[in-house]
Tab-separated table of C-alpha atoms in Angstrom:
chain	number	residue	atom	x	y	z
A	1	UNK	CA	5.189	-24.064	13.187
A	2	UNK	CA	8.156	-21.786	12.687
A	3	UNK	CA	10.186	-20.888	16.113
A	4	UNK	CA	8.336	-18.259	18.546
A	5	UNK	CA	11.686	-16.768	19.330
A	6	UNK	CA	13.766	-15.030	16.619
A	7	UNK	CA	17.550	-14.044	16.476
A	8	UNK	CA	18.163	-11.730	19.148
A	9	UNK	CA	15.595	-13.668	21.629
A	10	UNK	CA	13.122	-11.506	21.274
A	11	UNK	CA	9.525	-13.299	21.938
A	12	UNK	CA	7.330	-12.862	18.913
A	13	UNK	CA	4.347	-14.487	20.112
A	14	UNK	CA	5.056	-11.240	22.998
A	15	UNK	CA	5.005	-8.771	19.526
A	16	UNK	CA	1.962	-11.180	18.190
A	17	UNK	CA	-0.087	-10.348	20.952
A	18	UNK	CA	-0.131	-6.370	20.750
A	19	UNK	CA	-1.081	-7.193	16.808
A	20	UNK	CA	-3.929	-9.484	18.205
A	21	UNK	CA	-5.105	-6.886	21.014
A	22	UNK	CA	-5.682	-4.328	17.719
A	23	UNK	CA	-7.471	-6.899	16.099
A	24	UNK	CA	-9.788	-7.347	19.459
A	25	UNK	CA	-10.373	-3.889	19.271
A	26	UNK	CA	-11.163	-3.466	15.599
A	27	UNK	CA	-13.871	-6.317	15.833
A	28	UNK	CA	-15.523	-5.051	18.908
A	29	UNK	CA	-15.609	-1.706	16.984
A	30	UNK	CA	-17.933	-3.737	14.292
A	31	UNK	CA	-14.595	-3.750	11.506
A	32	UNK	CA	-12.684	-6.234	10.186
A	33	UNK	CA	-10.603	-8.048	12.771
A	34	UNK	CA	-7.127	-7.611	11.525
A	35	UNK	CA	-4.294	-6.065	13.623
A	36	UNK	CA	-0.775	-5.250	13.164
A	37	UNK	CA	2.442	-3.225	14.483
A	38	UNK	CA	5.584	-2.030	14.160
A	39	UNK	CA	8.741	-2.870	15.932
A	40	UNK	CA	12.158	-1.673	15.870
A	41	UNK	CA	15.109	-4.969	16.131
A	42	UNK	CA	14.976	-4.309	20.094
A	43	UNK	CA	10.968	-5.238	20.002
A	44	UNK	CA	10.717	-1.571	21.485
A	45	UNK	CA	6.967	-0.525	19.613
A	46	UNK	CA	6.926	2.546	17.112
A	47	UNK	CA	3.225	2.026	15.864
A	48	UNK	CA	0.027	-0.542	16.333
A	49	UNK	CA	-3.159	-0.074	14.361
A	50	UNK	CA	-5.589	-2.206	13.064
A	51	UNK	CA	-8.077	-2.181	9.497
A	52	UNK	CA	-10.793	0.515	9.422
A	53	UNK	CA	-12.413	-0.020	6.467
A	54	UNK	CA	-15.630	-0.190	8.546
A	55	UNK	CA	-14.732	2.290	11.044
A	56	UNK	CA	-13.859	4.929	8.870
A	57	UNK	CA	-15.238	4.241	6.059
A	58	UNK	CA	-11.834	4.243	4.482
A	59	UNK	CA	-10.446	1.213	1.769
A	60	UNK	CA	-6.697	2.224	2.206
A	61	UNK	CA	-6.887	1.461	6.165
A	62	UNK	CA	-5.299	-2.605	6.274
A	63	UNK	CA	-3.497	-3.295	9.411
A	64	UNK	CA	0.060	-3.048	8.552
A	65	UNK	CA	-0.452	0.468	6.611
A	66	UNK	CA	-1.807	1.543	9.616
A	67	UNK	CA	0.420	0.696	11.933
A	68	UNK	CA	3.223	1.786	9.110
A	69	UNK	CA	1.456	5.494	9.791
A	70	UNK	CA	1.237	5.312	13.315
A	71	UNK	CA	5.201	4.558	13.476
A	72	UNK	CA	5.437	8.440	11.670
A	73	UNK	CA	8.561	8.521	9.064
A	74	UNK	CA	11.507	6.772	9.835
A	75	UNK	CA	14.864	6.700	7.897
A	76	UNK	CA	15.352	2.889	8.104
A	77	UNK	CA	13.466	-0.069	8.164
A	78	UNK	CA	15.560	-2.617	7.034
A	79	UNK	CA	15.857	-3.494	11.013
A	80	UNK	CA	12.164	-3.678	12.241
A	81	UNK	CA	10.153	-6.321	12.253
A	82	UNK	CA	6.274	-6.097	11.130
A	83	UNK	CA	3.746	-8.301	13.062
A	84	UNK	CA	0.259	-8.876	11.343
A	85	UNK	CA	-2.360	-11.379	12.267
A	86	UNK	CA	-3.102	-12.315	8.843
A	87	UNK	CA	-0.618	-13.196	5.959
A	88	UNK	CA	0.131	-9.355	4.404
A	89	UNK	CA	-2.069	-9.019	1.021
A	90	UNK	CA	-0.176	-7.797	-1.990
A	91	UNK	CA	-0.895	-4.002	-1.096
A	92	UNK	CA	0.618	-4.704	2.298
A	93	UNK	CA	3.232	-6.493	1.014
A	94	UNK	CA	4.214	-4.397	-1.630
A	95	UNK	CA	4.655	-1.576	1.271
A	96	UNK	CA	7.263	-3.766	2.871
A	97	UNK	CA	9.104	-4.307	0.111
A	98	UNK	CA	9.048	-0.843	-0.994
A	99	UNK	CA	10.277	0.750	2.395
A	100	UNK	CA	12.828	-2.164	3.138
A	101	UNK	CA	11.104	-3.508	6.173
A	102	UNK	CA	13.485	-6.684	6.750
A	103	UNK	CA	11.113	-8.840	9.194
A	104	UNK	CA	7.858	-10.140	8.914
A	105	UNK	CA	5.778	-12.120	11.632
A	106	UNK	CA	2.315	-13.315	10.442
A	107	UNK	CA	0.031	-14.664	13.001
A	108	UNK	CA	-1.938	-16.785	10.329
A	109	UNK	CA	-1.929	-17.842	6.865
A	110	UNK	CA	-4.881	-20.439	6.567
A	111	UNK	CA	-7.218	-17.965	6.057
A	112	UNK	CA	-5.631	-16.262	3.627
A	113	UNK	CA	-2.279	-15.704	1.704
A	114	UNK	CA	-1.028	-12.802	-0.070
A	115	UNK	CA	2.279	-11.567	-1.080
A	116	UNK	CA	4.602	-13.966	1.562
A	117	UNK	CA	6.069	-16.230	-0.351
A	118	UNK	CA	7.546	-13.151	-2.903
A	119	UNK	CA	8.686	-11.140	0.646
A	120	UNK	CA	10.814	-14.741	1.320
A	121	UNK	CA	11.937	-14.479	-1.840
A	122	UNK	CA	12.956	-11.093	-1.799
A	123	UNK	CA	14.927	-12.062	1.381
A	124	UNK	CA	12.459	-10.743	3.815
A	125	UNK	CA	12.672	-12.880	7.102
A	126	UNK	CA	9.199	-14.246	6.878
A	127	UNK	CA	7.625	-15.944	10.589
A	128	UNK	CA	4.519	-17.749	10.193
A	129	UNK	CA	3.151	-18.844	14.171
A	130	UNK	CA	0.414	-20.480	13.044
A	131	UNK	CA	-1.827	-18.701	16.444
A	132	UNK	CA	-4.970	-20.226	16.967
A	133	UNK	CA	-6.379	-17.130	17.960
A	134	UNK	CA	-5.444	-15.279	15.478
A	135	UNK	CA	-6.938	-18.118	12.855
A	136	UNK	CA	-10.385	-18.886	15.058
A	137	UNK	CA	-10.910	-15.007	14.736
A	138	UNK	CA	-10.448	-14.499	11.656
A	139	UNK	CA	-11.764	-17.877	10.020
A	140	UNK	CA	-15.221	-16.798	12.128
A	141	UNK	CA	-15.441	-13.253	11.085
A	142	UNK	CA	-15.128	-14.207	7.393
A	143	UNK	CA	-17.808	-16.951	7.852
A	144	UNK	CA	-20.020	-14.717	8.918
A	145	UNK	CA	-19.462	-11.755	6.936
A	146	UNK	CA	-17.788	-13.037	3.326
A	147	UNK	CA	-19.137	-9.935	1.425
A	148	UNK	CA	-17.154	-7.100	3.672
A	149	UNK	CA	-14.170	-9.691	3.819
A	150	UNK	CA	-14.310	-9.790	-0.258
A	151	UNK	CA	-14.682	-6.028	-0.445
A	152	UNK	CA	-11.329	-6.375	1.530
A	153	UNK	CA	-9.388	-8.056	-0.579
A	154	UNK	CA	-10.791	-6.787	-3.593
A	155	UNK	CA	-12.959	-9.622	-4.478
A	156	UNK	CA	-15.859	-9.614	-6.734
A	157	UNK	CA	-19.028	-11.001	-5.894
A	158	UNK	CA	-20.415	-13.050	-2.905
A	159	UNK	CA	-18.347	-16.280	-2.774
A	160	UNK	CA	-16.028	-16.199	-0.511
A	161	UNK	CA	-12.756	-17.010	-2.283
A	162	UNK	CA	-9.738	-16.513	-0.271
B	1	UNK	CA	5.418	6.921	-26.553
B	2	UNK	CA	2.165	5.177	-25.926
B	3	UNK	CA	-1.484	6.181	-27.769
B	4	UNK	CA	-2.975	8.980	-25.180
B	5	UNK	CA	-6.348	7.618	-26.467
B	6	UNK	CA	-7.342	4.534	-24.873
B	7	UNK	CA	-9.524	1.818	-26.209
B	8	UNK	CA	-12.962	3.506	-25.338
B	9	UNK	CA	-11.692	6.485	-27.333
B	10	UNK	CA	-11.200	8.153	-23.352
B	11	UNK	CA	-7.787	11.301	-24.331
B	12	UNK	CA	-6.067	9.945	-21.402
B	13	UNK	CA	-3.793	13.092	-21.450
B	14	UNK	CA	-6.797	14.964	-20.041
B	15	UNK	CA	-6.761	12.389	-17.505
B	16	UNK	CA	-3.190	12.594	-16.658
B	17	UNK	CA	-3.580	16.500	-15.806
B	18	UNK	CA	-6.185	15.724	-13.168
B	19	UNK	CA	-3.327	13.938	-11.499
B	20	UNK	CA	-0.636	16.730	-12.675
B	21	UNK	CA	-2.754	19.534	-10.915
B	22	UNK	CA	-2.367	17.052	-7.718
B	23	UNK	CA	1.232	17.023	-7.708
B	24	UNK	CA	1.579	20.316	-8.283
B	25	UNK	CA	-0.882	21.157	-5.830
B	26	UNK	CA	1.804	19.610	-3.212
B	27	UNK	CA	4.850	21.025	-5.088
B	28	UNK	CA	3.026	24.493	-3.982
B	29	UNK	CA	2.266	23.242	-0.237
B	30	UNK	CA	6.681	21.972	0.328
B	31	UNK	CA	5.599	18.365	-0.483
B	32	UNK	CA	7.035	15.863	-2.782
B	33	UNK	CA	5.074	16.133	-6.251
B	34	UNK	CA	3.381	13.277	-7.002
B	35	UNK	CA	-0.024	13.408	-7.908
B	36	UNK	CA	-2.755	10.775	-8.928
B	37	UNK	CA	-6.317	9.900	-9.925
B	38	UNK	CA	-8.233	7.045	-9.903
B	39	UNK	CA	-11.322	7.208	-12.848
B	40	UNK	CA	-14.792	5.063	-13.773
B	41	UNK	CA	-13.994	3.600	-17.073
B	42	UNK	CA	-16.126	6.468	-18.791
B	43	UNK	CA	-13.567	9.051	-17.451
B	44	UNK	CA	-15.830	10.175	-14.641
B	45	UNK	CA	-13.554	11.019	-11.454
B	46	UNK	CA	-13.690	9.135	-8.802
B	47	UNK	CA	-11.220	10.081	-6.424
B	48	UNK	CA	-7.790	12.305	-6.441
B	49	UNK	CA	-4.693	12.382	-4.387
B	50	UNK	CA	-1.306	13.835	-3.572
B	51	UNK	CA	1.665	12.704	-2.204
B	52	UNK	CA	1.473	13.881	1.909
B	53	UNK	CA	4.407	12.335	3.560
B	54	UNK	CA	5.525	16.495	4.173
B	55	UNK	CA	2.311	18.056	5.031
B	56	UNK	CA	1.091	15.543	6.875
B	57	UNK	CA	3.883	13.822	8.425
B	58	UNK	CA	2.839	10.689	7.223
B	59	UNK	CA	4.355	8.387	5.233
B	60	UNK	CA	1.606	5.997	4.620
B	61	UNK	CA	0.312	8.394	1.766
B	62	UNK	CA	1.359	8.375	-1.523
B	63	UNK	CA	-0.441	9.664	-4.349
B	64	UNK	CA	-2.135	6.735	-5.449
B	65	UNK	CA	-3.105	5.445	-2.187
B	66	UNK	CA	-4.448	9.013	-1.702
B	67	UNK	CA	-6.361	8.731	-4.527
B	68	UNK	CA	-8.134	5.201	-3.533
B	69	UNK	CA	-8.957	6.557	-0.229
B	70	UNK	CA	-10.336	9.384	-1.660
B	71	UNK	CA	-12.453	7.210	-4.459
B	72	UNK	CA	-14.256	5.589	-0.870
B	73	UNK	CA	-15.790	2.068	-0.882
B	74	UNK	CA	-15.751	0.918	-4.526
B	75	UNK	CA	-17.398	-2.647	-5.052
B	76	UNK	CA	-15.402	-3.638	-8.096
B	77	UNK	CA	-12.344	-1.822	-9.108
B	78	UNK	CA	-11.872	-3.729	-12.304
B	79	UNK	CA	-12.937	-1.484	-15.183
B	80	UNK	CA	-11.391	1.534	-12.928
B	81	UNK	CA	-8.261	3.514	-14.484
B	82	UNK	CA	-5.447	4.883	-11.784
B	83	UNK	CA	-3.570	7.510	-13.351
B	84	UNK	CA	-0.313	8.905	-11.687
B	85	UNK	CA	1.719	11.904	-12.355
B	86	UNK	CA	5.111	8.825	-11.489
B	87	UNK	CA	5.957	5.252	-12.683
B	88	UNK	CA	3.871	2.905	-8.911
B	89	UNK	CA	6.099	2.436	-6.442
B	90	UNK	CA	5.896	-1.579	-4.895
B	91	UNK	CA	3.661	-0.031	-2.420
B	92	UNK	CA	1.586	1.114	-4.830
B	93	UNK	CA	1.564	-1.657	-7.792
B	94	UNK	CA	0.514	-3.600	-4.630
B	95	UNK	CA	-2.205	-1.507	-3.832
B	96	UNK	CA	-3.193	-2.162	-7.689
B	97	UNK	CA	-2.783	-5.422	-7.678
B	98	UNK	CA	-4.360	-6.606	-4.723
B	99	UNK	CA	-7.766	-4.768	-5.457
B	100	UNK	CA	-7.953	-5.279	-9.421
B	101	UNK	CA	-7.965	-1.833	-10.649
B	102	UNK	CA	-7.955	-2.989	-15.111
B	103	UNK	CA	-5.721	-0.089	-15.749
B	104	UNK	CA	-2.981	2.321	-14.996
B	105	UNK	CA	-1.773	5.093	-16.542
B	106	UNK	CA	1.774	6.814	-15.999
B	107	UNK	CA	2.747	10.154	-16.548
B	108	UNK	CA	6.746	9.572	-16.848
B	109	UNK	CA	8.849	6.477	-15.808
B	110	UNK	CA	12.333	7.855	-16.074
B	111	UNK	CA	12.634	9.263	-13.042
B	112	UNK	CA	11.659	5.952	-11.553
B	113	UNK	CA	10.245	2.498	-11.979
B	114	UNK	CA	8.859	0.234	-9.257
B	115	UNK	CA	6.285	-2.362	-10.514
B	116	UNK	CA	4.968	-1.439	-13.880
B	117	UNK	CA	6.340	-4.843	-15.354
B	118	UNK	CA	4.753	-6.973	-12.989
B	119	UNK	CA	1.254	-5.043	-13.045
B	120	UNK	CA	1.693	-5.276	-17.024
B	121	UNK	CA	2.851	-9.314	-16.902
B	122	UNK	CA	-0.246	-9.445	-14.450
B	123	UNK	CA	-2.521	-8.624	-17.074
B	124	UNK	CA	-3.207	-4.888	-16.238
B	125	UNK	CA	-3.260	-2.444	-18.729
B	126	UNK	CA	0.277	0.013	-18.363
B	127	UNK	CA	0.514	3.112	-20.134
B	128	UNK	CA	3.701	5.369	-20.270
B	129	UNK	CA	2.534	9.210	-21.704
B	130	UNK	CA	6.230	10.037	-21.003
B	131	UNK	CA	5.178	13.653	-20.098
B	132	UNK	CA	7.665	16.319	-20.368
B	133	UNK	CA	5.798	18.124	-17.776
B	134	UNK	CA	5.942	15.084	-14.877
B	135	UNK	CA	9.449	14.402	-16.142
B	136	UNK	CA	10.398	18.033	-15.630
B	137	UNK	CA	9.012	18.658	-12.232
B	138	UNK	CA	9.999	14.798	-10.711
B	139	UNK	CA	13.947	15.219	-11.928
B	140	UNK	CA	14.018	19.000	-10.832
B	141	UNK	CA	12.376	17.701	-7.062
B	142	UNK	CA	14.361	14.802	-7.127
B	143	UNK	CA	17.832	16.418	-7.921
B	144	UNK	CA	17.332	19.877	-5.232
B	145	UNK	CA	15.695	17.043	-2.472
B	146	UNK	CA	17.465	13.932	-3.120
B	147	UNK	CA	17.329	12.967	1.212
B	148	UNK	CA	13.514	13.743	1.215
B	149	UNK	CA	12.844	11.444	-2.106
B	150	UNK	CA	15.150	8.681	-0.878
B	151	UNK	CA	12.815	8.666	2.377
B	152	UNK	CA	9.959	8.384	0.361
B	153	UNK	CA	11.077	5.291	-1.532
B	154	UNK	CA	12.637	3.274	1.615
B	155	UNK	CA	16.429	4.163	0.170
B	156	UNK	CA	18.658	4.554	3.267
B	157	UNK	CA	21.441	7.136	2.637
B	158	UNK	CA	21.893	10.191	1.297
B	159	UNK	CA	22.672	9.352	-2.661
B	160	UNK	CA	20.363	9.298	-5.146
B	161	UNK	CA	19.661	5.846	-6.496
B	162	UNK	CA	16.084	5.257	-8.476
């Protein structure tokens, strides 16, 4: 488990927790319980949101594009930080690479990895806190629902590959 | 300059001006001009988009995630063809990647390139129609905006790197 403090002593399981509350939210709205937000270096919040595939019906809704919306346009993102519940898929990571976004906290990764590894590489500061909340929620959502979790991810057919 | 007829015999250059009426479509409403369009295999339309970071305020929407929102819930994106007016940002080749869309199609890549390689090593179908018309109206936009189109691509400062 990686260290829950980062440089400037900022808590991230603090920032984890408003990524998990979005999650909450999204799974007692009947979606897919994945949560994320944006902070600037200070850990001061510019957006939260959460996926809404479900909720609104819409595909392009994952948890860190949504918070990436809520946060409205900013000039520079090479200092905030992006805190997801679930490792960032490649469309999620290829948004932080594309708008510079230099930090990355994931709350999980057992349940699924995407694009981390190549955001490392990339030298993106990658955090993975290994939350056991984070992982019993999501490990029991995609139990019991593998085809919307598939759909997700852009998975074909039933089995629930991850 | 790539075939504009694809394998299925599909004039792909009628496809790309589904997407070119997008971006122009913004050009007229004092956005950035990026259009796209994500088609069935068969060339039926399934969903078109426009850059909205200026109309909207939002810079979670670019024209080929506009496009895939606007397609709705697809099951299986793998015989699907995303056709944009500009080379896929990182945000966007992510987007592609992640949910398996077989092919894309690019109106002009030499007023940018983000991840056509890696969708092409990836095994996705990548064609460049190298449109004077997308080329035109990108380098004109790029040249009289160059602050707005740096914002849109995560470039911090005022010069105009692609």
């Amino acid at each position: 488990m990686s260290s829950r403090t980062d440089a400037s002593g900022i808590d991230l399981s603090l920032l984890l927790d408003t990524a998990y509350q979005q999650a909450r939210l999204g799974l007692d709205e009947g979606g897919i319980p994945i949560g994320a937000a944006l902070f600037a270096a200070d850990g001061t919040l510019l957006g939260e949101g959460r996926n809404r595939r479900v909720q609104h019906d819409d595909p392009s809704v994952h948890g860190e594009t949504d918070a990436f919306r809520a946060a409205g346009r900013q000039r520079d993102y090479s200092s905030t930080i992006m805190v997801t519940t679930l490792a960032p898929c490649w469309y999620c990571s290829g948004l932080i690479r594309q708008f510079g976004i230099g930090a990355v906290v994931i709350g999980e990764n057992r349940s699924f990895q995407g694009g981390q590894d190549w955001l490392a590489e990339l030298g993106i500061s990658v955090t993975i806190l290994d939350d056991e909340r984070c992982y019993t929620m999501m490990s029991d959502f995609i139990a019991t629902n593998p085809g919307l979790w598939n759909e997700d991810i852009g998975v074909v057919g039933e089995e629930n590959r991850t």
